[in-house]
Amino acid sequence: GNSAAAAAAVGGASEQEVKELKEELHATNQEMELYTKAVTHSSLLIDQLLFSNDGSPTPDDPFAILTNSDGWTANATTLPAGAPADEHPSILRSCTLELTIDYCTRVTSRCTSVYLEELGAIPESDPFPTIEEIETKLYGEVKKEEPYCGLVESCMASDFEDEGCRV
């Protein structure tokens, strides 16, 4: 009698503890499923944005979906009527931010590489541009290549509330 009670007290769990652990496991599994959908969706969105044939918005265009469903606002947490679960505004906002940062980093890197080649070709006898001139030139090149990339930082800070952030 006592040995069974002692074993239960040392290594066993009460029914309530088991129930709580099962609920916690279920919640964790649901969260993992949501993250898995977000990662998959993000990957597909990057492919769609970067490798679109004609550049026109498609039903899978995250910018269009967020704009049409008013999903840009930080408090937009309701799934639009008839939308699949992976178009939840919080998932799309997160994926779209990741996509935008990735894309703008690529644009900036390409522009920087081209400009570094130009700088490397300057003869030693010629004056080298100042840091301010280099910065101005790089910002200009990035803006010429992709105007939206110049807005990303301020848009993120304002939770994309400005209309110019949602184009």
Short mmCIF file of N, CA and C in Angstrom, two decimals:
data_model
loop_
_atom_site.label_atom_id
_atom_site.label_comp_id
_atom_site.label_asym_id
_atom_site.label_seq_id
_atom_site.Cartn_x
_atom_site.Cartn_y
_atom_site.Cartn_z
N GLY A 1 0.79 -1.18 0.00
CA GLY A 1 0.00 0.00 0.00
C GLY A 1 0.83 1.24 0.00
N ASN A 2 1.78 1.33 1.02
CA ASN A 2 2.58 2.55 1.13
C ASN A 2 3.56 2.71 -0.02
N SER A 3 4.10 1.58 -0.51
CA SER A 3 5.07 1.67 -1.60
C SER A 3 4.41 2.17 -2.88
N ALA A 4 3.16 1.82 -3.14
CA ALA A 4 2.44 2.30 -4.33
C ALA A 4 2.17 3.79 -4.20
N ALA A 5 1.79 4.23 -3.00
CA ALA A 5 1.53 5.66 -2.78
C ALA A 5 2.82 6.46 -2.90
N ALA A 6 3.92 5.90 -2.38
CA ALA A 6 5.22 6.58 -2.46
C ALA A 6 5.67 6.68 -3.91
N ALA A 7 5.48 5.64 -4.69
CA ALA A 7 5.88 5.65 -6.11
C ALA A 7 5.06 6.69 -6.88
N ALA A 8 3.78 6.77 -6.56
CA ALA A 8 2.92 7.74 -7.24
C ALA A 8 3.34 9.16 -6.86
N ALA A 9 3.71 9.37 -5.60
CA ALA A 9 4.11 10.71 -5.15
C ALA A 9 5.43 11.13 -5.76
N VAL A 10 6.37 10.18 -5.94
CA VAL A 10 7.68 10.51 -6.47
C VAL A 10 7.67 10.65 -7.98
N GLY A 11 7.18 9.66 -8.70
CA GLY A 11 7.30 9.64 -10.16
C GLY A 11 6.00 9.79 -10.90
N GLY A 12 4.89 9.65 -10.25
CA GLY A 12 3.62 9.69 -10.94
C GLY A 12 3.06 11.09 -11.01
N ALA A 13 2.14 11.27 -11.93
CA ALA A 13 1.49 12.56 -12.08
C ALA A 13 0.00 12.39 -11.84
N SER A 14 -0.61 13.40 -11.28
CA SER A 14 -2.04 13.33 -11.04
C SER A 14 -2.79 13.46 -12.37
N GLU A 15 -4.05 13.08 -12.33
CA GLU A 15 -4.86 13.19 -13.55
C GLU A 15 -4.93 14.65 -14.01
N GLN A 16 -5.01 15.57 -13.07
CA GLN A 16 -5.07 16.99 -13.41
C GLN A 16 -3.78 17.44 -14.11
N GLU A 17 -2.63 16.98 -13.61
CA GLU A 17 -1.35 17.33 -14.24
C GLU A 17 -1.25 16.77 -15.65
N VAL A 18 -1.72 15.54 -15.82
CA VAL A 18 -1.71 14.91 -17.15
C VAL A 18 -2.61 15.70 -18.10
N LYS A 19 -3.78 16.08 -17.61
CA LYS A 19 -4.71 16.85 -18.43
C LYS A 19 -4.09 18.19 -18.85
N GLU A 20 -3.47 18.88 -17.90
CA GLU A 20 -2.82 20.15 -18.20
C GLU A 20 -1.69 19.99 -19.20
N LEU A 21 -0.91 18.94 -19.05
CA LEU A 21 0.19 18.68 -19.99
C LEU A 21 -0.34 18.37 -21.39
N LYS A 22 -1.43 17.62 -21.47
CA LYS A 22 -2.04 17.32 -22.77
C LYS A 22 -2.54 18.61 -23.44
N GLU A 23 -3.16 19.49 -22.66
CA GLU A 23 -3.64 20.76 -23.21
C GLU A 23 -2.48 21.63 -23.69
N GLU A 24 -1.41 21.63 -22.91
CA GLU A 24 -0.21 22.39 -23.29
C GLU A 24 0.40 21.83 -24.58
N LEU A 25 0.44 20.52 -24.68
CA LEU A 25 0.97 19.86 -25.88
C LEU A 25 0.10 20.20 -27.09
N HIS A 26 -1.20 20.17 -26.92
CA HIS A 26 -2.12 20.51 -28.01
C HIS A 26 -1.91 21.96 -28.47
N ALA A 27 -1.80 22.88 -27.53
CA ALA A 27 -1.56 24.29 -27.87
C ALA A 27 -0.23 24.46 -28.60
N THR A 28 0.79 23.75 -28.15
CA THR A 28 2.11 23.81 -28.79
C THR A 28 2.04 23.26 -30.21
N ASN A 29 1.32 22.16 -30.40
CA ASN A 29 1.15 21.59 -31.74
C ASN A 29 0.42 22.55 -32.67
N GLN A 30 -0.60 23.23 -32.15
CA GLN A 30 -1.33 24.21 -32.97
C GLN A 30 -0.41 25.36 -33.38
N GLU A 31 0.39 25.83 -32.43
CA GLU A 31 1.32 26.92 -32.72
C GLU A 31 2.36 26.48 -33.75
N MET A 32 2.86 25.25 -33.61
CA MET A 32 3.83 24.73 -34.58
C MET A 32 3.20 24.66 -35.97
N GLU A 33 1.95 24.25 -36.06
CA GLU A 33 1.25 24.18 -37.34
C GLU A 33 1.14 25.58 -37.97
N LEU A 34 0.85 26.58 -37.16
CA LEU A 34 0.75 27.95 -37.64
C LEU A 34 2.10 28.43 -38.17
N TYR A 35 3.18 28.17 -37.43
CA TYR A 35 4.52 28.55 -37.88
C TYR A 35 4.90 27.82 -39.17
N THR A 36 4.53 26.55 -39.27
CA THR A 36 4.83 25.79 -40.49
C THR A 36 4.11 26.41 -41.68
N LYS A 37 2.85 26.79 -41.50
CA LYS A 37 2.11 27.45 -42.59
C LYS A 37 2.77 28.77 -42.95
N ALA A 38 3.20 29.52 -41.95
CA ALA A 38 3.83 30.82 -42.20
C ALA A 38 5.12 30.66 -43.00
N VAL A 39 5.94 29.69 -42.65
CA VAL A 39 7.20 29.46 -43.36
C VAL A 39 6.92 29.04 -44.79
N THR A 40 6.00 28.12 -44.98
CA THR A 40 5.65 27.65 -46.32
C THR A 40 5.11 28.81 -47.15
N HIS A 41 4.20 29.57 -46.57
CA HIS A 41 3.59 30.70 -47.28
C HIS A 41 4.66 31.74 -47.64
N SER A 42 5.55 32.02 -46.72
CA SER A 42 6.61 32.99 -46.98
C SER A 42 7.47 32.56 -48.16
N SER A 43 7.82 31.30 -48.19
CA SER A 43 8.64 30.78 -49.28
C SER A 43 7.92 30.92 -50.62
N LEU A 44 6.64 30.57 -50.64
CA LEU A 44 5.86 30.68 -51.87
C LEU A 44 5.70 32.14 -52.29
N LEU A 45 5.51 33.03 -51.32
CA LEU A 45 5.36 34.44 -51.64
C LEU A 45 6.63 35.02 -52.25
N ILE A 46 7.78 34.63 -51.72
CA ILE A 46 9.05 35.11 -52.26
C ILE A 46 9.19 34.64 -53.70
N ASP A 47 8.90 33.38 -53.96
CA ASP A 47 8.96 32.88 -55.34
C ASP A 47 8.02 33.66 -56.24
N GLN A 48 6.79 33.88 -55.79
CA GLN A 48 5.80 34.59 -56.61
C GLN A 48 6.24 36.02 -56.90
N LEU A 49 6.73 36.70 -55.89
CA LEU A 49 7.12 38.09 -56.07
C LEU A 49 8.37 38.21 -56.94
N LEU A 50 9.37 37.42 -56.66
CA LEU A 50 10.64 37.56 -57.36
C LEU A 50 10.64 36.93 -58.75
N PHE A 51 9.79 35.95 -58.98
CA PHE A 51 9.85 35.22 -60.24
C PHE A 51 8.54 35.25 -61.01
N SER A 52 7.74 36.27 -60.80
CA SER A 52 6.50 36.44 -61.53
C SER A 52 6.81 36.71 -63.00
N ASN A 53 6.04 36.12 -63.91
CA ASN A 53 6.31 36.27 -65.34
C ASN A 53 6.01 37.66 -65.86
N ASP A 54 4.86 38.21 -65.53
CA ASP A 54 4.49 39.50 -66.10
C ASP A 54 4.43 40.63 -65.10
N GLY A 55 4.70 40.36 -63.85
CA GLY A 55 4.73 41.40 -62.83
C GLY A 55 3.36 41.84 -62.35
N SER A 56 2.28 41.30 -62.91
CA SER A 56 0.95 41.72 -62.50
C SER A 56 0.55 41.03 -61.20
N PRO A 57 -0.28 41.70 -60.39
CA PRO A 57 -0.71 41.07 -59.15
C PRO A 57 -1.51 39.82 -59.45
N THR A 58 -1.37 38.83 -58.63
CA THR A 58 -2.12 37.59 -58.75
C THR A 58 -2.95 37.43 -57.50
N PRO A 59 -3.85 36.46 -57.47
CA PRO A 59 -4.62 36.25 -56.23
C PRO A 59 -3.71 35.95 -55.03
N ASP A 60 -2.48 35.51 -55.26
CA ASP A 60 -1.57 35.22 -54.18
C ASP A 60 -0.67 36.39 -53.82
N ASP A 61 -0.89 37.56 -54.39
CA ASP A 61 -0.07 38.73 -54.12
C ASP A 61 -0.36 39.22 -52.70
N PRO A 62 0.61 39.09 -51.78
CA PRO A 62 0.33 39.44 -50.38
C PRO A 62 0.00 40.92 -50.19
N PHE A 63 0.61 41.79 -51.00
CA PHE A 63 0.33 43.22 -50.89
C PHE A 63 -1.13 43.50 -51.24
N ALA A 64 -1.61 42.89 -52.32
CA ALA A 64 -3.00 43.08 -52.74
C ALA A 64 -3.97 42.50 -51.71
N ILE A 65 -3.65 41.32 -51.20
CA ILE A 65 -4.54 40.69 -50.21
C ILE A 65 -4.63 41.56 -48.96
N LEU A 66 -3.49 42.05 -48.47
CA LEU A 66 -3.50 42.88 -47.26
C LEU A 66 -4.23 44.20 -47.50
N THR A 67 -4.03 44.78 -48.67
CA THR A 67 -4.70 46.05 -48.99
C THR A 67 -6.21 45.84 -49.12
N ASN A 68 -6.62 44.83 -49.85
CA ASN A 68 -8.04 44.59 -50.08
C ASN A 68 -8.79 44.15 -48.83
N SER A 69 -8.10 43.58 -47.86
CA SER A 69 -8.77 43.10 -46.65
C SER A 69 -8.51 44.01 -45.44
N ASP A 70 -7.90 45.17 -45.68
CA ASP A 70 -7.52 46.08 -44.58
C ASP A 70 -6.67 45.35 -43.55
N GLY A 71 -5.80 44.48 -44.02
CA GLY A 71 -4.97 43.68 -43.13
C GLY A 71 -3.65 44.32 -42.76
N TRP A 72 -3.40 45.55 -43.21
CA TRP A 72 -2.13 46.20 -42.90
C TRP A 72 -2.04 46.67 -41.46
N THR A 73 -3.17 47.00 -40.87
CA THR A 73 -3.12 47.56 -39.52
C THR A 73 -2.72 46.51 -38.52
N ALA A 74 -2.00 46.94 -37.50
CA ALA A 74 -1.47 46.02 -36.48
C ALA A 74 -2.59 45.29 -35.74
N ASN A 75 -3.77 45.91 -35.67
CA ASN A 75 -4.87 45.26 -34.94
C ASN A 75 -5.76 44.43 -35.86
N ALA A 76 -5.39 44.25 -37.12
CA ALA A 76 -6.17 43.41 -38.03
C ALA A 76 -5.84 41.95 -37.73
N THR A 77 -6.70 41.32 -36.98
CA THR A 77 -6.43 39.94 -36.58
C THR A 77 -7.54 39.00 -37.00
N THR A 78 -8.52 39.49 -37.74
CA THR A 78 -9.64 38.66 -38.16
C THR A 78 -9.41 38.18 -39.57
N LEU A 79 -9.60 36.90 -39.77
CA LEU A 79 -9.44 36.30 -41.09
C LEU A 79 -10.55 36.83 -42.00
N PRO A 80 -10.18 37.37 -43.19
CA PRO A 80 -11.23 37.85 -44.10
C PRO A 80 -12.17 36.71 -44.49
N ALA A 81 -13.44 37.04 -44.72
CA ALA A 81 -14.44 36.03 -45.07
C ALA A 81 -14.02 35.27 -46.32
N GLY A 82 -14.09 33.96 -46.24
CA GLY A 82 -13.78 33.12 -47.38
C GLY A 82 -12.30 32.92 -47.66
N ALA A 83 -11.43 33.50 -46.86
CA ALA A 83 -9.98 33.39 -47.10
C ALA A 83 -9.46 32.10 -46.49
N PRO A 84 -8.45 31.49 -47.15
CA PRO A 84 -7.84 30.31 -46.53
C PRO A 84 -7.10 30.69 -45.25
N ALA A 85 -6.90 29.72 -44.38
CA ALA A 85 -6.28 29.99 -43.07
C ALA A 85 -4.89 30.58 -43.20
N ASP A 86 -4.16 30.30 -44.29
CA ASP A 86 -2.81 30.85 -44.41
C ASP A 86 -2.81 32.29 -44.90
N GLU A 87 -4.00 32.89 -45.08
CA GLU A 87 -4.07 34.32 -45.42
C GLU A 87 -4.46 35.15 -44.21
N HIS A 88 -4.24 34.63 -43.02
CA HIS A 88 -4.51 35.39 -41.80
C HIS A 88 -3.66 36.65 -41.84
N PRO A 89 -4.23 37.81 -41.52
CA PRO A 89 -3.47 39.07 -41.63
C PRO A 89 -2.13 39.06 -40.89
N SER A 90 -2.07 38.47 -39.71
CA SER A 90 -0.81 38.50 -38.97
C SER A 90 0.26 37.67 -39.69
N ILE A 91 -0.14 36.56 -40.31
CA ILE A 91 0.82 35.74 -41.07
C ILE A 91 1.27 36.51 -42.31
N LEU A 92 0.31 37.07 -43.03
CA LEU A 92 0.66 37.79 -44.25
C LEU A 92 1.53 39.01 -43.98
N ARG A 93 1.21 39.76 -42.92
CA ARG A 93 2.05 40.92 -42.58
C ARG A 93 3.47 40.48 -42.29
N SER A 94 3.61 39.44 -41.49
CA SER A 94 4.94 38.95 -41.14
C SER A 94 5.69 38.48 -42.38
N CYS A 95 5.03 37.70 -43.21
CA CYS A 95 5.67 37.20 -44.43
C CYS A 95 6.01 38.34 -45.38
N THR A 96 5.12 39.30 -45.49
CA THR A 96 5.34 40.42 -46.40
C THR A 96 6.51 41.27 -45.93
N LEU A 97 6.63 41.47 -44.63
CA LEU A 97 7.78 42.22 -44.11
C LEU A 97 9.07 41.47 -44.40
N GLU A 98 9.06 40.17 -44.16
CA GLU A 98 10.25 39.36 -44.43
C GLU A 98 10.61 39.42 -45.91
N LEU A 99 9.60 39.29 -46.73
CA LEU A 99 9.78 39.32 -48.18
C LEU A 99 10.35 40.68 -48.62
N THR A 100 9.80 41.75 -48.09
CA THR A 100 10.23 43.10 -48.45
C THR A 100 11.67 43.34 -48.04
N ILE A 101 12.00 42.96 -46.82
CA ILE A 101 13.38 43.16 -46.33
C ILE A 101 14.35 42.33 -47.17
N ASP A 102 13.98 41.09 -47.47
CA ASP A 102 14.83 40.24 -48.30
C ASP A 102 15.04 40.86 -49.67
N TYR A 103 13.96 41.28 -50.30
CA TYR A 103 14.03 41.87 -51.63
C TYR A 103 14.88 43.15 -51.64
N CYS A 104 14.61 44.04 -50.69
CA CYS A 104 15.35 45.31 -50.64
C CYS A 104 16.82 45.10 -50.30
N THR A 105 17.12 44.10 -49.49
CA THR A 105 18.52 43.78 -49.20
C THR A 105 19.22 43.33 -50.48
N ARG A 106 18.54 42.54 -51.28
CA ARG A 106 19.11 42.09 -52.55
C ARG A 106 19.34 43.26 -53.50
N VAL A 107 18.36 44.15 -53.60
CA VAL A 107 18.50 45.33 -54.48
C VAL A 107 19.67 46.19 -54.01
N THR A 108 19.73 46.44 -52.71
CA THR A 108 20.80 47.27 -52.16
C THR A 108 22.16 46.63 -52.37
N SER A 109 22.25 45.34 -52.17
CA SER A 109 23.52 44.63 -52.38
C SER A 109 23.98 44.73 -53.83
N ARG A 110 23.06 44.55 -54.75
CA ARG A 110 23.42 44.65 -56.17
C ARG A 110 23.89 46.06 -56.51
N CYS A 111 23.17 47.07 -56.07
CA CYS A 111 23.56 48.46 -56.34
C CYS A 111 24.91 48.77 -55.72
N THR A 112 25.14 48.29 -54.51
CA THR A 112 26.40 48.53 -53.82
C THR A 112 27.56 47.87 -54.57
N SER A 113 27.36 46.65 -55.03
CA SER A 113 28.42 45.95 -55.78
C SER A 113 28.80 46.70 -57.05
N VAL A 114 27.80 47.18 -57.76
CA VAL A 114 28.06 47.94 -59.00
C VAL A 114 28.83 49.21 -58.66
N TYR A 115 28.42 49.90 -57.61
CA TYR A 115 29.07 51.15 -57.25
C TYR A 115 30.50 50.90 -56.74
N LEU A 116 30.71 49.82 -56.02
CA LEU A 116 32.06 49.51 -55.56
C LEU A 116 33.01 49.29 -56.74
N GLU A 117 32.51 48.69 -57.81
CA GLU A 117 33.33 48.54 -59.02
C GLU A 117 33.68 49.90 -59.61
N GLU A 118 32.69 50.80 -59.62
CA GLU A 118 32.95 52.17 -60.11
C GLU A 118 34.00 52.86 -59.25
N LEU A 119 33.87 52.73 -57.94
CA LEU A 119 34.83 53.36 -57.04
C LEU A 119 36.23 52.78 -57.23
N GLY A 120 36.29 51.47 -57.46
CA GLY A 120 37.58 50.82 -57.66
C GLY A 120 38.27 51.26 -58.94
N ALA A 121 37.50 51.77 -59.88
CA ALA A 121 38.06 52.19 -61.17
C ALA A 121 38.52 53.66 -61.16
N ILE A 122 38.34 54.35 -60.05
CA ILE A 122 38.77 55.75 -59.97
C ILE A 122 40.29 55.78 -59.88
N PRO A 123 40.94 56.49 -60.79
CA PRO A 123 42.41 56.59 -60.73
C PRO A 123 42.86 57.24 -59.42
N GLU A 124 44.03 56.84 -58.94
CA GLU A 124 44.53 57.38 -57.67
C GLU A 124 44.73 58.89 -57.73
N SER A 125 44.96 59.41 -58.93
CA SER A 125 45.18 60.85 -59.08
C SER A 125 43.89 61.65 -58.96
N ASP A 126 42.73 61.00 -59.11
CA ASP A 126 41.44 61.69 -59.01
C ASP A 126 40.95 61.70 -57.56
N PRO A 127 40.18 62.72 -57.20
CA PRO A 127 39.66 62.77 -55.83
C PRO A 127 38.62 61.66 -55.61
N PHE A 128 38.66 61.09 -54.43
CA PHE A 128 37.73 60.04 -54.06
C PHE A 128 36.49 60.69 -53.46
N PRO A 129 35.27 60.18 -53.73
CA PRO A 129 34.05 60.79 -53.17
C PRO A 129 34.05 60.74 -51.64
N THR A 130 33.39 61.70 -51.05
CA THR A 130 33.23 61.72 -49.59
C THR A 130 32.19 60.67 -49.19
N ILE A 131 32.13 60.38 -47.91
CA ILE A 131 31.13 59.43 -47.41
C ILE A 131 29.73 59.92 -47.75
N GLU A 132 29.49 61.21 -47.60
CA GLU A 132 28.17 61.77 -47.91
C GLU A 132 27.83 61.58 -49.38
N GLU A 133 28.80 61.79 -50.26
CA GLU A 133 28.57 61.60 -51.70
C GLU A 133 28.30 60.13 -52.02
N ILE A 134 29.03 59.24 -51.37
CA ILE A 134 28.82 57.80 -51.58
C ILE A 134 27.43 57.40 -51.12
N GLU A 135 27.04 57.86 -49.94
CA GLU A 135 25.73 57.54 -49.40
C GLU A 135 24.61 58.07 -50.30
N THR A 136 24.75 59.30 -50.75
CA THR A 136 23.75 59.91 -51.62
C THR A 136 23.63 59.13 -52.93
N LYS A 137 24.77 58.77 -53.49
CA LYS A 137 24.78 58.01 -54.74
C LYS A 137 24.09 56.65 -54.55
N LEU A 138 24.43 55.94 -53.46
CA LEU A 138 23.82 54.63 -53.22
C LEU A 138 22.31 54.72 -53.00
N TYR A 139 21.88 55.69 -52.19
CA TYR A 139 20.44 55.87 -51.98
C TYR A 139 19.75 56.16 -53.30
N GLY A 140 20.36 56.98 -54.13
CA GLY A 140 19.79 57.31 -55.43
C GLY A 140 19.68 56.10 -56.34
N GLU A 141 20.71 55.27 -56.35
CA GLU A 141 20.70 54.07 -57.19
C GLU A 141 19.64 53.07 -56.73
N VAL A 142 19.54 52.90 -55.42
CA VAL A 142 18.53 51.99 -54.88
C VAL A 142 17.14 52.53 -55.21
N LYS A 143 16.93 53.82 -55.03
CA LYS A 143 15.63 54.43 -55.31
C LYS A 143 15.27 54.30 -56.79
N LYS A 144 16.27 54.44 -57.66
CA LYS A 144 16.03 54.29 -59.09
C LYS A 144 15.65 52.84 -59.43
N GLU A 145 16.32 51.90 -58.80
CA GLU A 145 16.06 50.47 -59.05
C GLU A 145 14.72 50.05 -58.45
N GLU A 146 14.45 50.46 -57.21
CA GLU A 146 13.22 50.08 -56.52
C GLU A 146 12.83 51.17 -55.53
N PRO A 147 11.97 52.09 -55.95
CA PRO A 147 11.60 53.23 -55.09
C PRO A 147 11.04 52.83 -53.72
N TYR A 148 10.34 51.73 -53.66
CA TYR A 148 9.72 51.32 -52.40
C TYR A 148 10.74 51.02 -51.31
N CYS A 149 11.94 50.57 -51.69
CA CYS A 149 12.95 50.19 -50.70
C CYS A 149 13.37 51.38 -49.83
N GLY A 150 13.26 52.56 -50.34
CA GLY A 150 13.59 53.74 -49.55
C GLY A 150 12.57 54.06 -48.48
N LEU A 151 11.38 53.47 -48.60
CA LEU A 151 10.31 53.74 -47.64
C LEU A 151 10.18 52.69 -46.54
N VAL A 152 10.80 51.54 -46.75
CA VAL A 152 10.56 50.39 -45.87
C VAL A 152 10.76 50.70 -44.40
N GLU A 153 11.87 51.33 -44.07
CA GLU A 153 12.17 51.58 -42.66
C GLU A 153 11.09 52.43 -42.00
N SER A 154 10.70 53.53 -42.64
CA SER A 154 9.67 54.38 -42.03
C SER A 154 8.31 53.69 -42.03
N CYS A 155 8.05 52.87 -43.04
CA CYS A 155 6.78 52.13 -43.07
C CYS A 155 6.70 51.12 -41.93
N MET A 156 7.81 50.43 -41.67
CA MET A 156 7.82 49.47 -40.58
C MET A 156 7.60 50.18 -39.25
N ALA A 157 8.23 51.34 -39.09
CA ALA A 157 8.10 52.08 -37.83
C ALA A 157 6.66 52.55 -37.60
N SER A 158 5.91 52.79 -38.69
CA SER A 158 4.53 53.27 -38.57
C SER A 158 3.51 52.15 -38.76
N ASP A 159 3.96 50.89 -38.69
CA ASP A 159 3.07 49.74 -38.90
C ASP A 159 2.29 49.82 -40.20
N PHE A 160 2.90 50.40 -41.23
CA PHE A 160 2.32 50.50 -42.56
C PHE A 160 1.00 51.26 -42.56
N GLU A 161 0.84 52.17 -41.60
CA GLU A 161 -0.40 52.94 -41.52
C GLU A 161 -0.48 53.98 -42.64
N ASP A 162 0.65 54.50 -43.12
CA ASP A 162 0.64 55.49 -44.19
C ASP A 162 0.23 54.82 -45.50
N GLU A 163 -0.66 55.46 -46.23
CA GLU A 163 -1.17 54.91 -47.49
C GLU A 163 -0.05 54.59 -48.48
N GLY A 164 1.03 55.39 -48.49
CA GLY A 164 2.16 55.16 -49.40
C GLY A 164 2.92 53.89 -49.11
N CYS A 165 2.72 53.32 -47.94
CA CYS A 165 3.40 52.08 -47.56
C CYS A 165 2.69 50.85 -48.09
N ARG A 166 1.51 51.01 -48.64
CA ARG A 166 0.71 49.85 -49.02
C ARG A 166 0.53 49.69 -50.52
N VAL A 167 1.49 50.16 -51.27
CA VAL A 167 1.37 50.02 -52.74
C VAL A 167 2.26 48.93 -53.24
#
